[in-house]
mmCIF file of C-alpha atoms in Angstrom:
data_model
loop_
_atom_site.group_PDB
_atom_site.id
_atom_site.type_symbol
_atom_site.label_atom_id
_atom_site.label_comp_id
_atom_site.label_asym_id
_atom_site.label_seq_id
_atom_site.Cartn_x
_atom_site.Cartn_y
_atom_site.Cartn_z
ATOM 1 C CA MET A 274 0.000 0.000 0.000
ATOM 2 C CA ASP A 275 1.037 3.635 -0.484
ATOM 3 C CA ARG A 276 1.298 6.337 2.156
ATOM 4 C CA LEU A 277 -0.485 9.441 0.856
ATOM 5 C CA THR A 278 0.748 13.011 0.970
ATOM 6 C CA ASN A 279 -2.322 15.206 0.615
ATOM 7 C CA THR A 280 -3.110 18.785 -0.374
ATOM 8 C CA ILE A 281 -4.918 21.100 2.051
ATOM 9 C CA ARG A 282 -7.196 23.607 0.312
ATOM 10 C CA PRO A 283 -7.210 27.108 1.894
ATOM 11 C CA TYR A 284 -10.799 28.155 1.129
ATOM 12 C CA ALA A 285 -11.911 31.264 3.037
ATOM 13 C CA TRP A 286 -14.579 29.401 5.047
ATOM 14 C CA GLY A 287 -12.064 26.944 6.474
ATOM 15 C CA SER A 288 -11.154 26.656 10.138
ATOM 16 C CA THR A 289 -7.744 28.032 11.077
ATOM 17 C CA THR A 290 -7.198 25.370 13.744
ATOM 18 C CA ALA A 291 -9.214 22.128 13.281
ATOM 19 C CA ILE A 292 -7.084 20.280 10.709
ATOM 20 C CA ALA A 293 -3.833 21.416 12.331
ATOM 21 C CA GLU A 294 -5.034 20.137 15.713
ATOM 22 C CA LEU A 295 -5.941 16.750 14.230
ATOM 23 C CA LEU A 296 -2.527 16.510 12.558
ATOM 24 C CA GLY A 297 -0.787 17.597 15.754
ATOM 25 C CA VAL A 298 0.981 20.554 14.145
ATOM 26 C CA ALA A 299 0.980 24.281 14.822
ATOM 27 C CA PRO A 300 -1.742 26.243 12.987
ATOM 28 C CA SER A 301 -0.484 28.281 10.041
ATOM 29 C CA GLY A 302 -2.827 31.163 10.805
ATOM 30 C CA GLU A 303 -4.517 30.702 7.432
ATOM 31 C CA PRO A 304 -7.854 28.956 6.762
ATOM 32 C CA GLN A 305 -7.497 25.215 6.145
ATOM 33 C CA ALA A 306 -10.792 24.020 4.711
ATOM 34 C CA GLU A 307 -10.316 20.619 3.102
ATOM 35 C CA MET A 308 -7.644 17.952 2.882
ATOM 36 C CA TRP A 309 -8.155 15.910 -0.293
ATOM 37 C CA MET A 310 -7.362 12.193 -0.436
ATOM 38 C CA GLY A 311 -7.729 10.573 -3.816
ATOM 39 C CA ALA A 312 -6.990 10.941 -7.500
ATOM 40 C CA HIS A 313 -8.941 14.080 -8.374
ATOM 41 C CA PRO A 314 -6.866 15.924 -11.011
ATOM 42 C CA GLY A 315 -7.404 19.220 -9.166
ATOM 43 C CA ALA A 316 -5.267 18.075 -6.228
ATOM 44 C CA PRO A 317 -4.270 14.409 -6.479
ATOM 45 C CA SER A 318 -2.645 12.710 -3.500
ATOM 46 C CA ARG A 319 1.027 11.929 -3.925
ATOM 47 C CA THR A 320 2.628 8.542 -3.346
ATOM 48 C CA GLY A 321 6.149 7.157 -3.516
ATOM 49 C CA ARG A 322 5.235 6.063 -7.052
ATOM 50 C CA GLY A 323 4.024 9.509 -8.180
ATOM 51 C CA ALA A 324 0.702 11.343 -8.201
ATOM 52 C CA LEU A 325 -2.132 8.900 -7.479
ATOM 53 C CA ASN A 326 -4.074 9.792 -10.630
ATOM 54 C CA GLU A 327 -0.977 9.042 -12.735
ATOM 55 C CA VAL A 328 -0.361 5.777 -10.872
ATOM 56 C CA ILE A 329 -3.932 4.685 -11.610
ATOM 57 C CA ASP A 330 -3.782 5.856 -15.237
ATOM 58 C CA ALA A 331 -0.677 3.703 -15.783
ATOM 59 C CA ASP A 332 -2.459 0.455 -14.829
ATOM 60 C CA PRO A 333 -6.145 0.933 -13.901
ATOM 61 C CA GLU A 334 -7.041 -2.755 -13.580
ATOM 62 C CA HIS A 335 -4.137 -3.482 -11.246
ATOM 63 C CA GLU A 336 -4.820 -0.466 -9.008
ATOM 64 C CA LEU A 337 -8.643 -0.478 -9.059
ATOM 65 C CA GLY A 338 -9.525 -4.100 -9.834
ATOM 66 C CA THR A 339 -11.362 -5.450 -12.861
ATOM 67 C CA ALA A 340 -14.829 -5.157 -11.299
ATOM 68 C CA ALA A 341 -14.409 -1.476 -10.378
ATOM 69 C CA VAL A 342 -13.013 -0.611 -13.821
ATOM 70 C CA ALA A 343 -15.885 -2.430 -15.518
ATOM 71 C CA LYS A 344 -18.464 -0.571 -13.428
ATOM 72 C CA PHE A 345 -16.967 2.928 -13.094
ATOM 73 C CA GLY A 346 -14.281 3.172 -15.774
ATOM 74 C CA PRO A 347 -10.507 3.547 -15.332
ATOM 75 C CA ARG A 348 -10.639 6.112 -12.523
ATOM 76 C CA LEU A 349 -11.060 6.198 -8.762
ATOM 77 C CA PRO A 350 -14.792 7.025 -8.481
ATOM 78 C CA PHE A 351 -14.674 8.759 -5.088
ATOM 79 C CA LEU A 352 -12.872 11.588 -3.325
ATOM 80 C CA LEU A 353 -12.249 11.424 0.439
ATOM 81 C CA LYS A 354 -11.731 14.610 2.451
ATOM 82 C CA LEU A 355 -11.188 16.038 5.867
ATOM 83 C CA LEU A 356 -13.538 19.033 5.928
ATOM 84 C CA ALA A 357 -13.116 21.785 8.529
ATOM 85 C CA ALA A 358 -15.771 24.508 8.433
ATOM 86 C CA GLY A 359 -15.010 27.635 10.434
ATOM 87 C CA ALA A 360 -17.749 29.578 8.641
ATOM 88 C CA PRO A 361 -20.807 28.515 6.609
ATOM 89 C CA LEU A 362 -20.232 27.053 3.165
ATOM 90 C CA SER A 363 -22.432 28.156 0.287
ATOM 91 C CA LEU A 364 -26.015 26.924 0.265
ATOM 92 C CA GLN A 365 -25.984 24.422 -2.585
ATOM 93 C CA VAL A 366 -27.520 21.485 -4.413
ATOM 94 C CA HIS A 367 -26.123 18.778 -6.692
ATOM 95 C CA PRO A 368 -27.652 17.310 -9.888
ATOM 96 C CA ASP A 369 -28.481 13.683 -10.482
ATOM 97 C CA LEU A 370 -26.546 11.770 -13.131
ATOM 98 C CA ALA A 371 -28.963 12.466 -15.990
ATOM 99 C CA GLN A 372 -29.134 16.179 -15.138
ATOM 100 C CA ALA A 373 -25.332 16.389 -14.957
ATOM 101 C CA GLU A 374 -24.901 14.663 -18.306
ATOM 102 C CA GLN A 375 -27.497 16.953 -19.913
ATOM 103 C CA GLY A 376 -26.159 20.135 -18.327
ATOM 104 C CA TYR A 377 -22.533 19.358 -19.175
ATOM 105 C CA ALA A 378 -23.386 18.507 -22.792
ATOM 106 C CA ASP A 379 -25.410 21.723 -23.130
ATOM 107 C CA GLU A 380 -22.628 23.961 -21.812
ATOM 108 C CA GLU A 381 -20.068 22.174 -23.982
ATOM 109 C CA ARG A 382 -22.292 22.666 -27.023
ATOM 110 C CA ARG A 383 -22.662 26.381 -26.234
ATOM 111 C CA GLY A 384 -18.912 26.738 -25.813
ATOM 112 C CA VAL A 385 -18.972 27.907 -22.185
ATOM 113 C CA PRO A 386 -15.323 27.788 -21.004
ATOM 114 C CA ILE A 387 -14.786 25.118 -18.355
ATOM 115 C CA ASP A 388 -13.284 27.715 -15.991
ATOM 116 C CA ALA A 389 -15.918 30.406 -16.619
ATOM 117 C CA PRO A 390 -17.344 31.753 -13.333
ATOM 118 C CA HIS A 391 -20.898 31.291 -14.647
ATOM 119 C CA ARG A 392 -20.343 27.660 -15.687
ATOM 120 C CA ASN A 393 -22.513 25.199 -13.718
ATOM 121 C CA TYR A 394 -21.267 21.805 -14.893
ATOM 122 C CA LYS A 395 -17.553 21.020 -14.734
ATOM 123 C CA ASP A 396 -18.116 17.349 -15.636
ATOM 124 C CA ALA A 397 -20.866 14.900 -16.577
ATOM 125 C CA ASN A 398 -21.073 13.149 -13.216
ATOM 126 C CA HIS A 399 -23.375 13.391 -10.213
ATOM 127 C CA LYS A 400 -22.057 14.357 -6.769
ATOM 128 C CA PRO A 401 -23.787 12.511 -3.927
ATOM 129 C CA GLU A 402 -21.852 12.954 -0.690
ATOM 130 C CA LEU A 403 -21.659 11.830 2.921
ATOM 131 C CA ILE A 404 -20.323 13.849 5.858
ATOM 132 C CA CYS A 405 -19.389 12.095 9.109
ATOM 133 C CA ALA A 406 -18.739 14.294 12.145
ATOM 134 C CA LEU A 407 -15.457 14.066 14.029
ATOM 135 C CA THR A 408 -16.472 16.950 16.324
ATOM 136 C CA PRO A 409 -19.907 18.469 16.994
ATOM 137 C CA PHE A 410 -20.939 19.518 13.486
ATOM 138 C CA ASP A 411 -23.695 21.931 12.421
ATOM 139 C CA GLY A 412 -25.397 21.948 9.038
ATOM 140 C CA LEU A 413 -28.536 22.533 7.009
ATOM 141 C CA CYS A 414 -30.087 19.640 5.114
ATOM 142 C CA GLY A 415 -33.315 19.465 3.102
ATOM 143 C CA PHE A 416 -36.499 21.498 3.371
ATOM 144 C CA ARG A 417 -38.398 21.517 6.641
ATOM 145 C CA ALA A 418 -42.194 21.334 6.552
ATOM 146 C CA PRO A 419 -43.639 24.618 5.161
ATOM 147 C CA GLY A 420 -45.827 25.172 8.227
ATOM 148 C CA GLU A 421 -42.823 24.941 10.543
ATOM 149 C CA THR A 422 -40.914 27.451 8.416
ATOM 150 C CA ALA A 423 -43.923 29.765 8.433
ATOM 151 C CA ASP A 424 -43.884 29.701 12.247
ATOM 152 C CA LEU A 425 -40.136 30.408 12.275
ATOM 153 C CA LEU A 426 -40.484 33.389 9.934
ATOM 154 C CA GLU A 427 -43.627 34.763 11.552
ATOM 155 C CA ALA A 428 -41.953 34.898 14.971
ATOM 156 C CA LEU A 429 -39.381 37.362 13.563
ATOM 157 C CA ASP A 430 -42.173 39.919 13.021
ATOM 158 C CA VAL A 431 -40.586 41.380 9.869
ATOM 159 C CA ASP A 432 -43.188 42.882 7.525
ATOM 160 C CA SER A 433 -41.385 41.939 4.310
ATOM 161 C CA LEU A 434 -41.484 38.251 5.301
ATOM 162 C CA LYS A 435 -45.266 38.157 5.582
ATOM 163 C CA PRO A 436 -45.877 37.285 1.898
ATOM 164 C CA TYR A 437 -43.592 34.265 2.332
ATOM 165 C CA VAL A 438 -45.450 33.217 5.470
ATOM 166 C CA ASP A 439 -48.762 33.435 3.602
ATOM 167 C CA LEU A 440 -47.440 31.349 0.697
ATOM 168 C CA LEU A 441 -46.058 28.697 3.044
ATOM 169 C CA ARG A 442 -49.417 28.384 4.805
ATOM 170 C CA ALA A 443 -51.698 28.577 1.758
ATOM 171 C CA GLN A 444 -49.994 26.541 -0.969
ATOM 172 C CA PRO A 445 -49.428 22.785 -1.269
ATOM 173 C CA GLU A 446 -45.960 21.760 -0.120
ATOM 174 C CA GLU A 447 -44.120 21.638 -3.457
ATOM 175 C CA ALA A 448 -45.678 24.861 -4.743
ATOM 176 C CA ALA A 449 -45.062 26.667 -1.451
ATOM 177 C CA LEU A 450 -41.380 25.765 -1.300
ATOM 178 C CA ARG A 451 -40.801 26.510 -4.987
ATOM 179 C CA GLU A 452 -42.586 29.873 -4.916
ATOM 180 C CA VAL A 453 -40.872 31.098 -1.770
ATOM 181 C CA LEU A 454 -37.359 30.069 -2.843
ATOM 182 C CA THR A 455 -37.949 31.616 -6.274
ATOM 183 C CA ALA A 456 -39.200 34.852 -4.699
ATOM 184 C CA VAL A 457 -36.229 35.057 -2.304
ATOM 185 C CA LEU A 458 -33.608 34.501 -4.997
ATOM 186 C CA SER A 459 -35.331 36.778 -7.527
ATOM 187 C CA ALA A 460 -36.021 39.707 -5.192
ATOM 188 C CA ASP A 461 -34.549 43.160 -5.685
ATOM 189 C CA PRO A 462 -31.045 42.952 -4.132
ATOM 190 C CA GLU A 463 -31.341 46.220 -2.184
ATOM 191 C CA GLN A 464 -34.754 45.362 -0.773
ATOM 192 C CA MET A 465 -33.593 41.852 0.104
ATOM 193 C CA ALA A 466 -30.509 43.235 1.850
ATOM 194 C CA GLU A 467 -32.799 45.437 3.987
ATOM 195 C CA THR A 468 -34.951 42.399 4.820
ATOM 196 C CA VAL A 469 -31.903 40.369 5.812
ATOM 197 C CA THR A 470 -30.708 43.209 8.053
ATOM 198 C CA GLU A 471 -34.069 43.265 9.839
ATOM 199 C CA VAL A 472 -34.129 39.468 10.080
ATOM 200 C CA THR A 473 -30.625 39.444 11.548
ATOM 201 C CA ALA A 474 -31.533 41.909 14.287
ATOM 202 C CA ALA A 475 -34.716 39.992 15.139
ATOM 203 C CA ALA A 476 -32.924 36.624 15.154
ATOM 204 C CA GLN A 477 -30.239 37.987 17.480
ATOM 205 C CA ARG A 478 -32.920 39.349 19.808
ATOM 206 C CA LEU A 479 -34.950 36.122 19.879
ATOM 207 C CA GLY A 480 -32.066 33.628 20.024
ATOM 208 C CA GLY A 481 -33.028 29.970 20.505
ATOM 209 C CA VAL A 482 -34.040 28.330 17.217
ATOM 210 C CA HIS A 483 -33.297 31.605 15.417
ATOM 211 C CA GLU A 484 -29.692 31.864 16.646
ATOM 212 C CA PRO A 485 -28.105 29.780 13.850
ATOM 213 C CA TYR A 486 -29.506 32.172 11.225
ATOM 214 C CA ALA A 487 -28.160 35.201 13.071
ATOM 215 C CA SER A 488 -24.756 33.497 12.973
ATOM 216 C CA ILE A 489 -25.080 32.781 9.245
ATOM 217 C CA ALA A 490 -26.046 36.418 8.610
ATOM 218 C CA HIS A 491 -22.965 37.572 10.535
ATOM 219 C CA HIS A 492 -20.818 35.861 7.897
ATOM 220 C CA TYR A 493 -23.002 36.834 4.916
ATOM 221 C CA PRO A 494 -24.684 40.197 5.706
ATOM 222 C CA GLY A 495 -27.445 41.082 3.269
ATOM 223 C CA ASP A 496 -27.237 37.769 1.394
ATOM 224 C CA PRO A 497 -30.609 36.328 0.258
ATOM 225 C CA GLY A 498 -29.221 32.932 1.201
ATOM 226 C CA VAL A 499 -29.884 33.847 4.838
ATOM 227 C CA ILE A 500 -33.634 33.720 4.136
ATOM 228 C CA ALA A 501 -33.266 30.639 1.919
ATOM 229 C CA ALA A 502 -31.407 28.920 4.769
ATOM 230 C CA MET A 503 -34.452 29.357 7.004
ATOM 231 C CA LEU A 504 -36.404 27.046 4.698
ATOM 232 C CA LEU A 505 -34.073 24.156 5.612
ATOM 233 C CA ASN A 506 -33.707 21.745 8.514
ATOM 234 C CA TYR A 507 -31.028 22.767 10.999
ATOM 235 C CA VAL A 508 -29.032 19.696 12.044
ATOM 236 C CA GLN A 509 -26.486 19.182 14.824
ATOM 237 C CA LEU A 510 -24.374 16.040 14.453
ATOM 238 C CA GLN A 511 -22.471 14.453 17.294
ATOM 239 C CA PRO A 512 -19.138 12.722 16.620
ATOM 240 C CA GLY A 513 -19.727 9.527 14.668
ATOM 241 C CA GLU A 514 -23.067 10.671 13.216
ATOM 242 C CA ALA A 515 -23.408 11.409 9.512
ATOM 243 C CA LEU A 516 -25.586 12.971 6.820
ATOM 244 C CA PHE A 517 -26.095 11.676 3.290
ATOM 245 C CA LEU A 518 -26.757 14.370 0.679
ATOM 246 C CA GLY A 519 -28.452 13.024 -2.430
ATOM 247 C CA ALA A 520 -29.316 14.771 -5.679
ATOM 248 C CA GLY A 521 -31.606 17.782 -5.500
ATOM 249 C CA VAL A 522 -31.357 18.212 -1.708
ATOM 250 C CA PRO A 523 -30.335 21.770 -0.703
ATOM 251 C CA HIS A 524 -27.747 21.833 2.056
ATOM 252 C CA ALA A 525 -24.891 23.734 3.674
ATOM 253 C CA TYR A 526 -22.248 22.920 6.246
ATOM 254 C CA LEU A 527 -21.963 25.555 8.970
ATOM 255 C CA ASN A 528 -19.309 24.587 11.493
ATOM 256 C CA GLY A 529 -17.220 21.609 12.582
ATOM 257 C CA LEU A 530 -14.718 18.960 11.480
ATOM 258 C CA GLY A 531 -15.745 15.863 9.586
ATOM 259 C CA VAL A 532 -14.767 13.121 7.160
ATOM 260 C CA GLU A 533 -16.473 13.697 3.810
ATOM 261 C CA ILE A 534 -16.714 11.308 0.887
ATOM 262 C CA MET A 535 -18.283 12.017 -2.476
ATOM 263 C CA ALA A 536 -18.507 10.866 -6.052
ATOM 264 C CA ASN A 537 -15.663 12.357 -8.065
ATOM 265 C CA SER A 538 -17.388 15.492 -9.388
ATOM 266 C CA ASP A 539 -17.266 19.292 -9.137
ATOM 267 C CA ASN A 540 -20.909 19.968 -10.053
ATOM 268 C CA VAL A 541 -22.505 22.496 -7.680
ATOM 269 C CA LEU A 542 -25.580 24.721 -8.120
ATOM 270 C CA ARG A 543 -25.481 27.491 -5.535
ATOM 271 C CA CYS A 544 -28.510 28.977 -3.769
ATOM 272 C CA GLY A 545 -26.811 31.703 -1.719
ATOM 273 C CA LEU A 546 -24.302 32.440 1.060
ATOM 274 C CA THR A 547 -21.699 33.061 -1.608
ATOM 275 C CA PRO A 548 -20.302 35.829 -3.829
ATOM 276 C CA LYS A 549 -20.177 33.268 -6.661
ATOM 277 C CA HIS A 550 -22.635 32.912 -9.538
ATOM 278 C CA VAL A 551 -26.187 31.794 -8.714
ATOM 279 C CA ASP A 552 -28.044 30.488 -11.780
ATOM 280 C CA VAL A 553 -31.603 30.721 -10.485
ATOM 281 C CA PRO A 554 -33.429 29.046 -13.448
ATOM 282 C CA GLU A 555 -31.024 26.092 -13.515
ATOM 283 C CA LEU A 556 -31.101 25.817 -9.734
ATOM 284 C CA LEU A 557 -34.892 25.625 -9.747
ATOM 285 C CA ARG A 558 -34.694 22.835 -12.347
ATOM 286 C CA ILE A 559 -32.440 20.762 -10.086
ATOM 287 C CA VAL A 560 -33.900 21.293 -6.594
ATOM 288 C CA ARG A 561 -36.329 18.694 -5.216
ATOM 289 C CA PHE A 562 -39.102 20.734 -3.620
ATOM 290 C CA GLU A 563 -40.223 18.395 -0.873
ATOM 291 C CA ALA A 564 -39.946 18.480 2.897
ATOM 292 C CA THR A 565 -37.621 15.780 4.169
ATOM 293 C CA ASP A 566 -36.266 14.432 7.408
ATOM 294 C CA PRO A 567 -32.480 15.015 7.419
ATOM 295 C CA GLY A 568 -32.013 11.314 8.172
ATOM 296 C CA VAL A 569 -29.066 11.374 10.558
ATOM 297 C CA LEU A 570 -27.034 8.202 9.961
ATOM 298 C CA ARG A 571 -25.371 6.145 12.640
ATOM 299 C CA PRO A 572 -22.959 3.397 11.651
ATOM 300 C CA GLU A 573 -24.262 -0.146 11.530
ATOM 301 C CA GLY A 574 -21.897 -2.515 13.326
ATOM 302 C CA SER A 575 -20.987 -6.076 12.367
ATOM 303 C CA SER A 576 -19.271 -9.070 13.882
ATOM 304 C CA THR A 577 -16.059 -8.026 12.114
ATOM 305 C CA GLY A 578 -15.913 -4.719 13.995
ATOM 306 C CA GLU A 579 -16.564 -2.723 10.840
ATOM 307 C CA GLU A 580 -19.209 0.022 11.253
ATOM 308 C CA VAL A 581 -20.751 0.933 7.895
ATOM 309 C CA TYR A 582 -22.530 4.137 6.910
ATOM 310 C CA GLU A 583 -25.188 2.743 4.581
ATOM 311 C CA THR A 584 -26.069 4.811 1.490
ATOM 312 C CA PRO A 585 -27.756 4.024 -1.852
ATOM 313 C CA ILE A 586 -24.565 4.929 -3.755
ATOM 314 C CA ASP A 587 -22.089 2.486 -5.330
ATOM 315 C CA GLU A 588 -19.320 5.009 -6.120
ATOM 316 C CA PHE A 589 -18.357 5.086 -2.466
ATOM 317 C CA ARG A 590 -18.727 3.117 0.744
ATOM 318 C CA LEU A 591 -17.543 4.612 4.029
ATOM 319 C CA SER A 592 -17.007 2.640 7.216
ATOM 320 C CA ARG A 593 -14.954 2.942 10.374
ATOM 321 C CA PHE A 594 -13.145 0.748 12.862
ATOM 322 C CA VAL A 595 -12.795 1.790 16.492
ATOM 323 C CA LEU A 596 -9.839 -0.346 17.565
ATOM 324 C CA PRO A 597 -9.537 -1.060 21.309
ATOM 325 C CA GLU A 598 -6.376 -2.110 23.067
ATOM 326 C CA GLY A 599 -5.678 -5.814 22.702
ATOM 327 C CA ALA A 600 -8.003 -6.338 19.718
ATOM 328 C CA ALA A 601 -7.021 -8.888 17.088
ATOM 329 C CA PRO A 602 -5.834 -7.500 13.719
ATOM 330 C CA HIS A 603 -8.453 -6.929 11.000
ATOM 331 C CA ASP A 604 -7.853 -8.212 7.479
ATOM 332 C CA LEU A 605 -9.223 -5.559 5.102
ATOM 333 C CA THR A 606 -7.915 -7.144 1.900
ATOM 334 C CA ALA A 607 -10.483 -6.485 -0.841
ATOM 335 C CA ALA A 608 -10.919 -6.754 -4.603
ATOM 336 C CA THR A 609 -11.656 -3.025 -4.757
ATOM 337 C CA PRO A 610 -9.436 0.054 -4.189
ATOM 338 C CA GLN A 611 -9.340 1.518 -0.683
ATOM 339 C CA ILE A 612 -8.195 4.621 1.145
ATOM 340 C CA LEU A 613 -7.568 4.223 4.881
ATOM 341 C CA LEU A 614 -7.620 7.322 7.110
ATOM 342 C CA CYS A 615 -6.637 7.423 10.777
ATOM 343 C CA THR A 616 -8.478 10.036 12.851
ATOM 344 C CA ALA A 617 -7.433 9.045 16.379
ATOM 345 C CA GLY A 618 -4.758 6.980 18.118
ATOM 346 C CA SER A 619 -2.155 5.064 16.154
ATOM 347 C CA VAL A 620 -3.027 2.388 13.615
ATOM 348 C CA ARG A 621 -0.750 -0.074 11.886
ATOM 349 C CA ALA A 622 -1.799 -0.694 8.268
ATOM 350 C CA GLY A 623 0.426 -3.234 6.544
ATOM 351 C CA GLU A 624 3.958 -1.872 6.909
ATOM 352 C CA LEU A 625 2.748 1.665 7.585
ATOM 353 C CA THR A 626 1.930 3.385 10.868
ATOM 354 C CA LEU A 627 -0.861 5.934 10.523
ATOM 355 C CA GLU A 628 -1.258 8.757 13.026
ATOM 356 C CA PRO A 629 -4.277 11.141 13.109
ATOM 357 C CA GLY A 630 -4.808 12.759 9.718
ATOM 358 C CA GLN A 631 -2.544 10.303 7.898
ATOM 359 C CA SER A 632 -3.835 8.050 5.128
ATOM 360 C CA ALA A 633 -2.901 5.281 2.734
ATOM 361 C CA PHE A 634 -4.061 3.987 -0.661
ATOM 362 C CA VAL A 635 -4.536 0.231 -0.923
ATOM 363 C CA PRO A 636 -4.660 -1.124 -4.491
ATOM 364 C CA ALA A 637 -7.272 -3.768 -5.278
ATOM 365 C CA GLY A 638 -6.240 -7.178 -3.981
ATOM 366 C CA GLU A 639 -3.346 -5.798 -1.922
ATOM 367 C CA LYS A 640 -2.896 -7.382 1.494
ATOM 368 C CA ALA A 641 -4.302 -4.974 4.101
ATOM 369 C CA GLU A 642 -4.123 -5.965 7.753
ATOM 370 C CA VAL A 643 -4.761 -3.273 10.373
ATOM 371 C CA SER A 644 -4.167 -3.226 14.111
ATOM 372 C CA GLY A 645 -3.428 -0.825 16.946
ATOM 373 C CA VAL A 646 -5.490 1.461 19.144
ATOM 374 C CA GLY A 647 -7.446 4.211 17.462
ATOM 375 C CA THR A 648 -10.091 5.070 14.878
ATOM 376 C CA LEU A 649 -9.697 4.192 11.204
ATOM 377 C CA PHE A 650 -12.020 5.190 8.366
ATOM 378 C CA ARG A 651 -12.159 2.951 5.323
ATOM 379 C CA ALA A 652 -13.280 4.315 1.933
ATOM 380 C CA THR A 653 -13.946 1.977 -0.982
ATOM 381 C CA VAL A 654 -16.568 1.226 -3.674
ATOM 382 C CA VAL A 655 -19.380 -1.236 -4.238
ATOM 383 C CA ALA A 656 -18.450 -3.155 -7.375
#
């Protein structure tokens, strides 16, 4: 197996301390948002044999296994990350596979440059994802019931919100959510900024269930995404709990450190909390306008000690091992590619010792025995 050297992305919303603390190094003073583990060409992990994407390109069937290549093609179909949010990420949604293929083909046909700021589709793949909390982790996930949102907005006692409250109470669920989100994102920017200012003051005064939105507004003053965020379920994960984000589900991460895994894609449609481009018509085509339970996931244990986070996605499978002192070694040898990530303690993986934040790539079929005392996340595919 190969020890991985990984790139840390310095996005502005990143925590200045969380990843450094996990790695046991001094903070740099700069935001450290994501550490990427995988073969994404934007920041591939490095091995003793070269960049991981180049290693895989040289012999896909040896590195990934014949079953994975047959199902997903000659590429690693997932990207594993450490994600450290010190401020809210953009409110966003991801397309399903058919929507991604259609959107990418359309923008290619129209000659939209791949790096254009108004480009929506960087590839033809979907981007389901799973976030597992390592610390208490706050986020927004899926629409809450319209009546509950109406109560939340009404309590703020802001006149300009009253039309939204009326729509949420009077219309059927799908129509109510669609009409209110459309109205928020299409409103006059100056008038919306005034509304957000009033909402912020009221949310600060009321506190309680309104406090998270006051915090969001502190980071994004005047942004219509503050109102859009109030349409969504607020979720607090405890360490070990996870959220699965499927296609069409609006979401945002607000604060905390977690392990994230996703299909290998860059396709994001933004709804707000960002200075970046928001394509309202395309966004409205992608969003699923239905109230949903966030569906907090807890790992399902087995007799082998492996705790699996079950999802309906084949491109990735995330599990963890909590290794106690004196436990027998675990044989993780598999016919599929794997990335192993230590998040606590000290874990022996083959000939490598992994400390918190360290990771390894295990080619398909490679012997992989792990032991030690600590927590190990295992990322692979279902092939």
